[in-house]
Coordinates of C-alpha atoms and ligand atoms in Angstrom, one line a residue:
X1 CA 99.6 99.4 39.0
X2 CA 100.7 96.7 41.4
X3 CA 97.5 95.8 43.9
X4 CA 100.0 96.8 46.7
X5 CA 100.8 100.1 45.2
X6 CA 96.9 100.7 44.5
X7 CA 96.1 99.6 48.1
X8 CA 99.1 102.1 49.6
X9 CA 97.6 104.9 47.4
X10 CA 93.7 104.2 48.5
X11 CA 95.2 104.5 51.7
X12 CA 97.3 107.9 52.0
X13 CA 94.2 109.4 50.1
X14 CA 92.3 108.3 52.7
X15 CA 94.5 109.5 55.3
X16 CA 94.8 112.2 53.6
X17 CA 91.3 113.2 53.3
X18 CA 90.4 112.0 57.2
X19 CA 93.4 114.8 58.2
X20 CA 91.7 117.6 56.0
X21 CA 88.5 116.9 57.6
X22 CA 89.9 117.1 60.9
X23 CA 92.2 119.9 59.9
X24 CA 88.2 121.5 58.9
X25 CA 86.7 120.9 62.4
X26 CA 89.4 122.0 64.1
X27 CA 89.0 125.4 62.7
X28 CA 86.6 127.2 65.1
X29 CA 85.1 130.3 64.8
X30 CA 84.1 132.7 68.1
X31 CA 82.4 135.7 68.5
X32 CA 84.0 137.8 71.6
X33 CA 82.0 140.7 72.6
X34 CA 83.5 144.1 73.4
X35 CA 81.3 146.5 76.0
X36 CA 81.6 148.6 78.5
X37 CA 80.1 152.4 78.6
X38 CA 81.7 155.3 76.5
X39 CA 85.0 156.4 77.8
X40 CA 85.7 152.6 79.5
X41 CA 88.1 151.8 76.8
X42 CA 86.8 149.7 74.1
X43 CA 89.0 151.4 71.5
X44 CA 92.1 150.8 72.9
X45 CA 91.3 147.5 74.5
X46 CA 90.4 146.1 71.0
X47 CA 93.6 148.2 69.3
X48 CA 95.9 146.6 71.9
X49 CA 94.6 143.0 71.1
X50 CA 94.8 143.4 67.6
X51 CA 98.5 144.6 67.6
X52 CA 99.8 142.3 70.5
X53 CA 98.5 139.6 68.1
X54 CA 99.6 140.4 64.7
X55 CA 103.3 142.1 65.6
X56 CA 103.7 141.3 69.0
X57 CA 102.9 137.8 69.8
X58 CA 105.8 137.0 72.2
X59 CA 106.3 134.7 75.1
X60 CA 108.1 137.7 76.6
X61 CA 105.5 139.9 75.9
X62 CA 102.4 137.2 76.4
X63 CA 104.1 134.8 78.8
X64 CA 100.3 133.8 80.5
X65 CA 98.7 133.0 76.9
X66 CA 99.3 129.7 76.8
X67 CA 99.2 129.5 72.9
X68 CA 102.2 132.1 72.7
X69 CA 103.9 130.7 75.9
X70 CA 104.2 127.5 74.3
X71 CA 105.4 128.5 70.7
X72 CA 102.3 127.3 69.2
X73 CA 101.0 130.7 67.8
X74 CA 102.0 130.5 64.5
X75 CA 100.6 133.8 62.8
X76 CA 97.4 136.4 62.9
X77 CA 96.0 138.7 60.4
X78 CA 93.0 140.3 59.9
X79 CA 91.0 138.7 57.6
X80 CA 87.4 140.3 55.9
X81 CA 84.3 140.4 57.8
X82 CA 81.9 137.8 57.7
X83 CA 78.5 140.3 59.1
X84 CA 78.1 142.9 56.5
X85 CA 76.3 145.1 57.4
X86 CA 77.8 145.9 60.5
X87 CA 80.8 148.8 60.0
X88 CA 84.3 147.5 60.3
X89 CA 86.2 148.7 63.3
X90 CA 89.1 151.2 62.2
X91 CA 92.4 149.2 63.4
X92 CA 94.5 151.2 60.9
X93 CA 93.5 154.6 62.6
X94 CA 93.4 153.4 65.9
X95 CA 97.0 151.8 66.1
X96 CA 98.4 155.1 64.3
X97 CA 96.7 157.5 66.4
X98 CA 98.7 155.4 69.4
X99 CA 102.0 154.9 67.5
X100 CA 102.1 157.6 64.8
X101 CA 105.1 158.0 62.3
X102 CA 105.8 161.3 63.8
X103 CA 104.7 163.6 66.0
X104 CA 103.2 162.7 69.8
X105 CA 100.9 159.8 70.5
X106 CA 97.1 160.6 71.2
X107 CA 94.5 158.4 72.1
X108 CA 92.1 157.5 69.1
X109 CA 88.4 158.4 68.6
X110 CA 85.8 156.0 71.1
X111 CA 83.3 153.8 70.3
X112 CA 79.9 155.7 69.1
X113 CA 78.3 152.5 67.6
X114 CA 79.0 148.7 66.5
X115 CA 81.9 147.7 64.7
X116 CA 83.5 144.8 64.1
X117 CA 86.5 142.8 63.1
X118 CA 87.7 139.4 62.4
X119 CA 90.9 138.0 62.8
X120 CA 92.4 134.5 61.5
X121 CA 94.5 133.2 64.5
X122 CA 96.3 130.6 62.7
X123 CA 98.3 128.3 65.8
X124 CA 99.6 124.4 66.3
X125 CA 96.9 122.7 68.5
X126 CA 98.2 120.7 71.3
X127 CA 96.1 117.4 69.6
X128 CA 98.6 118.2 66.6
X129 CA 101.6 118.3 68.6
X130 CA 100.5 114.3 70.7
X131 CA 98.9 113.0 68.1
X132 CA 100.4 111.4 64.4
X133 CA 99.4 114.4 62.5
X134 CA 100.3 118.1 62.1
X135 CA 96.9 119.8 63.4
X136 CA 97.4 123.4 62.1
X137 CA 94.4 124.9 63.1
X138 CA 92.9 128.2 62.6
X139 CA 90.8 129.7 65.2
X140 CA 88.5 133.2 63.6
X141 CA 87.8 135.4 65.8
X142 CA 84.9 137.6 65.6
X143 CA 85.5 141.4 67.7
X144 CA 82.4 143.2 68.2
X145 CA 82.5 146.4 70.0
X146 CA 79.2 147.9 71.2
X147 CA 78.7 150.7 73.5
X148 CA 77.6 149.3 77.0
X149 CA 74.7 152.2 77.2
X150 CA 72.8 149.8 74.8
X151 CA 73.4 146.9 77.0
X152 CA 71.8 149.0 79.9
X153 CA 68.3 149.0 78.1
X154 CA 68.1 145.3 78.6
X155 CA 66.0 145.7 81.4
X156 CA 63.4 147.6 79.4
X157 CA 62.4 144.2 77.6
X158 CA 60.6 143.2 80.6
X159 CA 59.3 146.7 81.4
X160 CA 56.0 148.8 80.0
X161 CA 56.0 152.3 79.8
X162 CA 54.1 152.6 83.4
X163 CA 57.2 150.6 85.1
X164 CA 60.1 152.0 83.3
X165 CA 58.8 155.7 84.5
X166 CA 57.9 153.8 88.0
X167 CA 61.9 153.5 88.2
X168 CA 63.6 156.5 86.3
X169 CA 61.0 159.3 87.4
X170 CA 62.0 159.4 91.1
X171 CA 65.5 159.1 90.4
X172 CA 66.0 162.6 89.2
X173 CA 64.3 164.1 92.1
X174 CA 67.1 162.6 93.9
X175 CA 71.0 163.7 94.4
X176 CA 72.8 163.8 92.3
X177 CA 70.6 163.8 89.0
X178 CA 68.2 166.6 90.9
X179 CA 71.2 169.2 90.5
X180 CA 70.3 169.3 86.4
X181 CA 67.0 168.2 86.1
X182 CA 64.8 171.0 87.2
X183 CA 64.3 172.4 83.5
X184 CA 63.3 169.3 82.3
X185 CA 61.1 168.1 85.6
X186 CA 59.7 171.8 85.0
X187 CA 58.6 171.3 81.4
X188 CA 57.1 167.6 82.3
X189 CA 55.0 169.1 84.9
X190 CA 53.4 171.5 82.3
X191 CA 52.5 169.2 79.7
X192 CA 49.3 168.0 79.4
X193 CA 48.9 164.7 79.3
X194 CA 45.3 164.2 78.2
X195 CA 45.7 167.0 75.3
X196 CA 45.6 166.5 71.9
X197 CA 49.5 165.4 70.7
X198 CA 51.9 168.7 70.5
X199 CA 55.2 167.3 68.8
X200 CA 56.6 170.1 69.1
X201 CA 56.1 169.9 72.9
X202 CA 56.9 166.4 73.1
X203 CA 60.4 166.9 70.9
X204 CA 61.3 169.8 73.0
X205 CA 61.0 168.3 76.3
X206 CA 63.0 165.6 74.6
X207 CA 65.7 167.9 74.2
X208 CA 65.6 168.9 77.5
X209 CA 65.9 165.0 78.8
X210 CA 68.3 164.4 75.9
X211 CA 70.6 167.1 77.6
X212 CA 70.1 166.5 80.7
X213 CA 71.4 162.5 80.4
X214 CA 74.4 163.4 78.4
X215 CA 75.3 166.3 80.8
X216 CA 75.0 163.7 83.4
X217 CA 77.1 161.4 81.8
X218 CA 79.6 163.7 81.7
X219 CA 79.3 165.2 84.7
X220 CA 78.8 162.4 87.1
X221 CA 79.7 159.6 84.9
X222 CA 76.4 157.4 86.0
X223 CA 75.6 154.6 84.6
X224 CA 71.9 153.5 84.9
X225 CA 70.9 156.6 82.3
X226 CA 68.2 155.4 79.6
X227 CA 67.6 154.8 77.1
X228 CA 71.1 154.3 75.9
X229 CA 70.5 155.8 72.5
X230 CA 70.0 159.0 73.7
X231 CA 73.2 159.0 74.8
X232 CA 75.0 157.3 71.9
X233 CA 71.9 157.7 69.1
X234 CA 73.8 156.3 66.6
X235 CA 71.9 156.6 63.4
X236 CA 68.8 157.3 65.2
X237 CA 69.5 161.2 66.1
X238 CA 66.4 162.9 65.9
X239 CA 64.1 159.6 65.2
X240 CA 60.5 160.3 66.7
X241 CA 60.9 156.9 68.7
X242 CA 64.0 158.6 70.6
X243 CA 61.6 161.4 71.4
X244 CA 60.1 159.9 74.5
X245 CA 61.0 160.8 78.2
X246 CA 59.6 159.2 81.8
X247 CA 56.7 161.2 83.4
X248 CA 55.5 160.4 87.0
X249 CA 53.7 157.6 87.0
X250 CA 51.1 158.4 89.2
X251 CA 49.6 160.7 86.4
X252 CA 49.4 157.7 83.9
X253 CA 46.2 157.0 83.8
X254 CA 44.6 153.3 83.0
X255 CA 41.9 154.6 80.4
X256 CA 44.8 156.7 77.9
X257 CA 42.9 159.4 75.5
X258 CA 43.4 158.1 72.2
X259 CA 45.5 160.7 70.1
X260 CA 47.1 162.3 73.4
X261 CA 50.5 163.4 74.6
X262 CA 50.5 160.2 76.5
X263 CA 49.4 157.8 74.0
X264 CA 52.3 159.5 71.7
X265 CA 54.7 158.7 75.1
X266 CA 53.4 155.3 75.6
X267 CA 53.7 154.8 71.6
X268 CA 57.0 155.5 71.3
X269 CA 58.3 153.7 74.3
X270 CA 57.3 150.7 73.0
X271 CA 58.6 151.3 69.4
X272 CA 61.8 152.3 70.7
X273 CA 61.9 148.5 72.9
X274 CA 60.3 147.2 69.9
X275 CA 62.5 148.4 66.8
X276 CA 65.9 149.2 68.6
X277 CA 66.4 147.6 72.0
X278 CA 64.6 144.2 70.4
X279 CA 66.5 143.8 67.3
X280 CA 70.1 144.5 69.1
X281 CA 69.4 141.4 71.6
X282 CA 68.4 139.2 68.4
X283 CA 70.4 140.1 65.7
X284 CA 73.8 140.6 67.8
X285 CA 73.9 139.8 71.3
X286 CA 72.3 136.3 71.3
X287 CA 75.3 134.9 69.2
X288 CA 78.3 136.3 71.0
X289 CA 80.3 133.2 72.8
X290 CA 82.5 135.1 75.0
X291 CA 81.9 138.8 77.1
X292 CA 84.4 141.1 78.1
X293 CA 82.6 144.2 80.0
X294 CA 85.3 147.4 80.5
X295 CA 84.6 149.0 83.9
X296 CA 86.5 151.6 84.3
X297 CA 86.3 151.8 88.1
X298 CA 89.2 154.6 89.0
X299 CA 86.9 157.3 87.1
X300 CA 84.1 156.3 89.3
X301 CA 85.7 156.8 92.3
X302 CA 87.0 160.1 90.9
X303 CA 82.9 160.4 90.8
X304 CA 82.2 159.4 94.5
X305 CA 80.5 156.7 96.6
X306 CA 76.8 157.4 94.2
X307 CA 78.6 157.1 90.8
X308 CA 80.6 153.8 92.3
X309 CA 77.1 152.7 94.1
X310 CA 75.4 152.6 90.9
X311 CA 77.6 150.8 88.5
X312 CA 77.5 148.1 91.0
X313 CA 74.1 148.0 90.9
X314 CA 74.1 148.3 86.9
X315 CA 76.4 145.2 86.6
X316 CA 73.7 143.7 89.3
X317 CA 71.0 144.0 87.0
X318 CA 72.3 143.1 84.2
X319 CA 73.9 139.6 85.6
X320 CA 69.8 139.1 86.8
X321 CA 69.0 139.2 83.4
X322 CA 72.3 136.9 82.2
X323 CA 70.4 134.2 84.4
X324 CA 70.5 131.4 82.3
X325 CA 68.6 129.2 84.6
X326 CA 65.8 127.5 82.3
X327 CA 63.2 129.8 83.8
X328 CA 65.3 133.0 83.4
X329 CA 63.8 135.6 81.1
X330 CA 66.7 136.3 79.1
X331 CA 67.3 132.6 78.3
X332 CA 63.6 132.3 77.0
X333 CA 63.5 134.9 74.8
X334 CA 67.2 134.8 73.3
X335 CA 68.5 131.7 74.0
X336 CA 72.3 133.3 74.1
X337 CA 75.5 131.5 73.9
X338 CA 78.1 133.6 76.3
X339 CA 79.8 130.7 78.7
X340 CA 82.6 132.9 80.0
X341 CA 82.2 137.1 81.1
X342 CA 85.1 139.0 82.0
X343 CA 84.5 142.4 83.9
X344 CA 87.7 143.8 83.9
X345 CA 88.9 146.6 86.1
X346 CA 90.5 148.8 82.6
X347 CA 93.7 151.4 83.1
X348 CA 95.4 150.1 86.3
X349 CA 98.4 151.6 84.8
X350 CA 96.8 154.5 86.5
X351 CA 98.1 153.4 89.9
X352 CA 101.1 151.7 91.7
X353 CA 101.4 148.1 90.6
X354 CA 101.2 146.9 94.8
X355 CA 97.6 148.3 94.6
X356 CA 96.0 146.0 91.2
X357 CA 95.0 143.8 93.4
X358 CA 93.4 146.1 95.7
X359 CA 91.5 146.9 92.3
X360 CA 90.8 143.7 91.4
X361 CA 88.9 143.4 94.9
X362 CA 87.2 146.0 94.5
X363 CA 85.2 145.4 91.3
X364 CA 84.6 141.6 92.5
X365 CA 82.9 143.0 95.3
X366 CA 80.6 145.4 93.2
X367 CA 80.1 142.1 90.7
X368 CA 79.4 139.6 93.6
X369 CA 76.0 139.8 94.2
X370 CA 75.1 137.6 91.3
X371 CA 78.2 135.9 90.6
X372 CA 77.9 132.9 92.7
X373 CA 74.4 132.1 91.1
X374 CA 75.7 132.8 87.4
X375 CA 78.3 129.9 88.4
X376 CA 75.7 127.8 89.2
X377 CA 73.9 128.5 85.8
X378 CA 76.9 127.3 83.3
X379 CA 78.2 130.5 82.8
X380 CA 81.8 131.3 84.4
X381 CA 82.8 134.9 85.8
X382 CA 85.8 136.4 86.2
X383 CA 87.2 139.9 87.4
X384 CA 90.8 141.4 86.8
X385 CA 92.5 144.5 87.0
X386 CA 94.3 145.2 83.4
X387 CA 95.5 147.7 81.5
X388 CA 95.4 147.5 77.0
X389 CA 97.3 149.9 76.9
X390 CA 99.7 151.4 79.7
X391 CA 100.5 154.8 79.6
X392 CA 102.7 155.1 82.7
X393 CA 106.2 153.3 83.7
X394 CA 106.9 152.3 87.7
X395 CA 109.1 154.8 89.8
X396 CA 110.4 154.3 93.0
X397 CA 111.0 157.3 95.1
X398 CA 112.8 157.7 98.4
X399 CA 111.3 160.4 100.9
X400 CA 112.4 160.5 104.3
X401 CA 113.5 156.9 104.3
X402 CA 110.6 155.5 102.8
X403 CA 110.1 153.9 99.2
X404 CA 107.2 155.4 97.3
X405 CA 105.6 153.2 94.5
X406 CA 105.0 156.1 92.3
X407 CA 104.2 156.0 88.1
X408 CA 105.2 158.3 85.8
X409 CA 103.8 160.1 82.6
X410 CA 102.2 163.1 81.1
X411 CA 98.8 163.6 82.2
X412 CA 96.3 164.1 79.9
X413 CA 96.1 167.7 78.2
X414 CA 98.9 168.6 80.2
X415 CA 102.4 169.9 78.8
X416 CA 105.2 168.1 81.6
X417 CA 105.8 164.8 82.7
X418 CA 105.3 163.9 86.3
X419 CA 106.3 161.4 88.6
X420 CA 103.1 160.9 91.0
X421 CA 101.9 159.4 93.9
X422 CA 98.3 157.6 93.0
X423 CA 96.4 157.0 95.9
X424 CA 95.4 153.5 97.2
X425 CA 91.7 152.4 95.6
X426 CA 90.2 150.5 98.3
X427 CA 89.8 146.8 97.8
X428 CA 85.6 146.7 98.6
X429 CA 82.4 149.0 98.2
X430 CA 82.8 151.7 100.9
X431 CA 79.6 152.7 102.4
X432 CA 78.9 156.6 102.7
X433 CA 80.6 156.9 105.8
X434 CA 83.6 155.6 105.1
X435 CA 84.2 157.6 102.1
X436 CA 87.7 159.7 102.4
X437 CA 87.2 163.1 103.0
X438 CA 89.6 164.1 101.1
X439 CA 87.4 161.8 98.1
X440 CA 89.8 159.9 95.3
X441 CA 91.8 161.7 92.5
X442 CA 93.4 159.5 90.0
X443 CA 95.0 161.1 87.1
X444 CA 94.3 160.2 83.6
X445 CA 97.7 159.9 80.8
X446 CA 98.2 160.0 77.9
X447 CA 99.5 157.3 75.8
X448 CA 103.5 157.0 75.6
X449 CA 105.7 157.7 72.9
X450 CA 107.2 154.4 71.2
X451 CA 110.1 154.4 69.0
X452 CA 110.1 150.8 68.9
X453 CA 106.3 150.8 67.9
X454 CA 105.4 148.4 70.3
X455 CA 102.5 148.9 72.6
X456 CA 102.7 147.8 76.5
X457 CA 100.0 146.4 78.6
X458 CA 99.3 144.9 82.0
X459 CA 97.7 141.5 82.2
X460 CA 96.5 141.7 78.6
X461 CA 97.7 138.5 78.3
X462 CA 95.5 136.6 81.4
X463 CA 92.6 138.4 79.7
X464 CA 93.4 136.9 76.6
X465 CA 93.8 133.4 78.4
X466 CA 90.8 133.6 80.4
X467 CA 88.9 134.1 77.2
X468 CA 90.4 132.3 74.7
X469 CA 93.0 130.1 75.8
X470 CA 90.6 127.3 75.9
X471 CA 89.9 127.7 71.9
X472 CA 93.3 127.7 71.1
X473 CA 94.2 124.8 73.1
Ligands
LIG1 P1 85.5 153.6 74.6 O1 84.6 154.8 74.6 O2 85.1 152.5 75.5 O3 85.9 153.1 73.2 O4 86.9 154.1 75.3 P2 88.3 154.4 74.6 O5 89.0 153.1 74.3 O6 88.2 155.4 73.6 O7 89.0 155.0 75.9 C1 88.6 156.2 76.5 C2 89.8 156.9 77.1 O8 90.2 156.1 78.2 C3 91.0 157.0 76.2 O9 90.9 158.1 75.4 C4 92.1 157.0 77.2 O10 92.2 158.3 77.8 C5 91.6 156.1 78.3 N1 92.1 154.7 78.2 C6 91.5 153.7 77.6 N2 92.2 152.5 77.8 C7 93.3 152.9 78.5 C8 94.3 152.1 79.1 O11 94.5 150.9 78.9 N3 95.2 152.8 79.9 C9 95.1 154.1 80.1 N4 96.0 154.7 80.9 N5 94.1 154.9 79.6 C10 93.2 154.2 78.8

């Protein structure tokens, strides 16, 4: 072999080698994080990205993802799971639930616990496309979906047993948790604290709080109820550590009886911050890059001004303990990774399209407390009004020379299809007194039949910019 041949072939191997290795680093892997509390729509939010980016990656149907917009998407599957132990989230039953062969589209089963999936978003980087070289790169993406009650026990990290019942005792002497917890406050009042331990006792006044929180859930849809596994248990139904409630804390006394029903209380508290709340934070939360928290905000105004009152002060506390100032608690004991949150006002296909911004509004005003001083910290907020999936279509109506923005669709567990006028949300936190008599009704639909198999969204696409466009860049 010629020296000039030998030199030529050194060289392309080279090349070839420093474009492989570039080709490596550019593949990037990130972990976006799925919450919001049970009904927000963590299902269908994950269902929707999943199938807008495997079958439907379009600039017509994406046209504010950059990486689509651009032609630069080149493919996405799902690809096996790195974190084994965690179950896998069911995309197959979820998509055919929404857009079955035959037969009318339901909505498919929520989240009860973590799951997770990974996609392989393979795309043309924009380096690739100035530079000399072809940089294919492929970006994995890690879903994890994990019920927002769990998030709520954050708090109880920095909380004893004294404190925690210092908080969540008086609140259900006071509207609207007093209207179901007399049983429960009646049964606390006749236990005896200083007695020997009576599981039986302590399990069935569990029950009773057990009850009690999921009825409220239901029935109010509040948010600050803990601890979140009694609400979504999990694994851990009937686990002695669930079996703890809050007493008032002026009967816990600093010298506790050894043996007693309160030693048992104080035991499992801390066993339950310990072995569940603990673990979650370390194992999981600490390595997510990216936070997208579901709110869904039209179901709490259906509530009233206490259910609406309350998730703003839930999203509150939890950006407090997001501070990721050096000093901040949460940033000492995790050290987590999230740069960019998105709360996200879900289902706006529940209203006219004139009133998503009102929406929008809304939720930054319940977020804004602690935005401004998360900014300041490195990490970058956001709020929208979206829908994954929308379940309605636009219709104009004329009455008495007026246009009415109305939307149409079946309502949920009803047999016709209606064209409806939603009501306006309004675009701040109301106080009390400014609540409408006449209170808030929006309608809830179910999904749309699709011959084409396509799924429609609104602004699923700026969500998908705000949180990944950056990585795909
Ligand atoms: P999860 O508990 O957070 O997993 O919530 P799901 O995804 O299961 O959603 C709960 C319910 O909210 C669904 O059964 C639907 O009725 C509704 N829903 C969720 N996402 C949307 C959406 O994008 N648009 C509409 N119209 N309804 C939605």
């Amino acid at each position: 072999m010629s020296r000039t041949s030998l030199a030529k072939k050194t060289f392309s191997s080279i090349k070839g080698k420093a474009q492989n290795a570039l080709h490596r680093s550019l593949d990037q892997q990130v972990k976006l994080a799925v919450t919001g509390l049970s009904g927000s729509g963590k299902t269908a939010f994950i269902t929707a990205l999943v199938k807008h980016l495997t079958t439907q990656a379009s600039d017509k149907n994406l046209p504010f993802f950059d990486v689509v917009r651009e032609q630069r998407h080149i493919a996405t599957k799902v690809v096996p799971q790195e974190a084994l132990k965690v179950p896998t989230f069911d995309y197959a039953r979820a998509v055919n639930a929404l857009l079955p062969d035959d037969g009318m589209p339901c909505w498919p089963a929520s989240t009860q616990r973590i799951n997770t999936l990974r996609l392989a978003i393979k795309y043309q980087s924009n380096a690739g496309l100035r530079g000399h070289f072809s940089a294919q790169s492929t970006l994995y993406l890690d879903i994890i979906d994990y019920p927002g009650e769990w998030l709520l026990d954050l708090p109880m990290l920095e909380q004893n047993y004294t404190q925690w019942c210092e908080l969540q005792y008086p609140l259900l002497t006071e509207y609207p948790r007093v209207n179901s917890s007399a049983e429960f406050l009646a049964a606390v009042n006749q236990l005896d604290l200083n007695a020997p331990v009576d599981e039986n006792a302590l399990a069935r006044i569990a029950e009773l709080y057990q009850t009690m929180l999921v009825g409220l859930k239901k029935d109010t849809k509040l948010a600050m109820l803990q601890p979140g596994r009694m609400l979504m248990p999990g694994d851990l139904q009937g686990a002695p550590l669930l079996l703890f409630f809050p007493i008032a804390s002026e009967q816990i006394t600093t010298e506790v009886v050894a043996g007693s029903n309160l030693a048992h209380l104080i035991k499992r508290f801390n066993a339950y911050v310990k072995e569940v709340v603990k673990p979650f934070y370390n194992e999981h939360f600490r390595h997510f890059d990216r936070q997208i928290v579901l709110v869904d905000v039209l179901s709490a105004l259906n509530e009233g001004h206490e259910t609406l009152q309350e998730q703003s002060s839930v999203i509150n506390q939890l950006l407090a303990h997001f501070s990721y100032g050096e000093s901040g608690f949460f940033k000492r004991l995790f050290k987590p990774n999230i740069d960019k949150i998105l709360f996200a006002a879900n289902k706006s296909d529940h209203i006219a399209a004139k009133h998503h911004k009102d929406l929008a509004l809304l939720l930054n005003s319940l977020v804004h407390e602690q935005s401004n001083e998360l900014k300041f910290d490195g990490v970058q907020i956001e709020t929208m009004a979206m829908s994954s999936i929308s379940a309605t279509q636009p219709r104009q109506v004329s009455d008495k020379g007026h246009t009415l923005e109305c939307i149409y669709g079946k309502p949920l567990n009803e047999a016709d299809w209606l064209t409806y006028l939603p009501p306006q949300p309004p675009s701040r936190m109301l106080n009390k007194h400014e609540w409408p008599a006449q209170k808030f009704e929006f309608l809830a639909f179910a999904p749309m039949p699709s011959p084409d198999k396509q799924l429609k969204h609104i602004r699923l696409d700026h969500v998908l910019q705000y949180l990944l466009g950056d990585k795909l860049a």
